[in-house]
Amino acid sequence: MLTQTAAGRTYDYSYCVGGRMGQPASVAIGSGDTVYVLLRGTENIPNVPANRSTSGARIGIYSIGAAAGDEEVVDEIGSAGEADGEFIWPAGVALDSQENVYVTDEWLNRISVFDSKGNLLRMWGSEGEGDGEFNGPSGIALDQDDNVYVVDSRNHRIQKLTKDGKFLTKWGNLGSGEGELDSPWGITVDQQGNVYVADHKNHRAQKFTSDGDFVTSFGSHGTGAGQLNRPTDVAVDPDGDVYVCDWANNRVQAFRPDGKYLANIIGDAQQPGMWHQQTIDANADTQKARRRVYSLEPEWRFVMPRGVAFDSKKGRLLVADTHRGRIQIYDKLSNYQDPQFNL
């Protein structure tokens, strides 16, 4: 369904961008058409145990316009490795008010901060359970005052720090009750400073105040409408509608601010992205293989999407369709009218 309307909201599929971005896992919205995408791939990295996977990791900077064909590769930040400015298992990316780029690394247990040109500014963090220490940091977000919220995943908590890494406060512990967390992953902050967390193994998203007081939750375990299976990320738009990346159900679920289910977004990329199409056009065997299948519909859909972000200035939802190597884009339309037909 390219266009769907639910409770007065209309989500209209726009286009997808892919083919030059490895495995996109997290998205941050920059100024203008600039989008920062955390990319994970498969490169051999030294000094990592053989039984642990590694990632050819970097931050891709793209210009993504309003229509198909408007996409452009701008630059890259970082590379795979353990040295300063490098990544092993990057998990989350976020921007501050100056468009400096913050990246978590769940293997190195640190946050690296770059300017928008890719110059390393600072790093902080170490492995542990103390204040300002991490065990598998994943999602990251900043509020309007440039306070940093880090999902300390294997410590089952959220830490709030200054942009220089000074510890401010923390909340959460292992459990399934209100305000408790089990391997949380993605995070976002709304315009009022409320914090939303993808509570991965509790199959829900939770909303907190900026100091960690529980407000409400979204979703429950399952495969039905409004149910979740291992959510990995969360986004919120200026209307307060909440989008949860429903990773193991291969979809994004939309909720109203009061937690009621709104819509189910499953991926609608009926046309390959520009760079994917160039790859298809250059390979006759690929063209033949695609013509032999009964239906191309499975190609349209999400496969274990990892990240979601809402571009408030452009009114669009960006979904990191990780295992398809692309970003799918949906416009949220405010004045959509159904077509009128004379019968």
CSV table of C-alpha atoms in Angstrom, one decimal, residues 5 8 41 47 59 75 90 117 136 207 222-223 249 283 317 330 332 335 337:
chain,number,residue,atom,x,y,z
A,5,THR,CA,-4.6,6.9,5.9
A,8,GLY,CA,-6.5,11.5,10.1
A,41,GLY,CA,29.4,-4.1,6.6
A,47,ASN,CA,42.7,-8.4,17.2
A,59,ILE,CA,29.2,7.1,8.9
A,75,ASP,CA,31.4,12.1,2.3
A,90,PRO,CA,29.1,1.2,16.0
A,117,LYS,CA,33.7,17.3,8.1
A,136,GLY,CA,27.5,-2.2,25.0
A,207,LYS,CA,8.5,7.1,27.4
A,222,GLY,CA,3.4,-10.4,19.5
A,223,THR,CA,2.8,-10.1,15.7
A,249,ASN,CA,8.4,-8.4,12.6
A,283,ASN,CA,24.4,-7.1,-15.0
A,317,LEU,CA,9.9,9.2,8.0
A,330,TYR,CA,7.6,8.0,3.7
A,332,LYS,CA,3.5,12.3,6.3
A,335,ASN,CA,-3.8,17.9,3.9
A,337,GLN,CA,-7.8,14.3,0.3
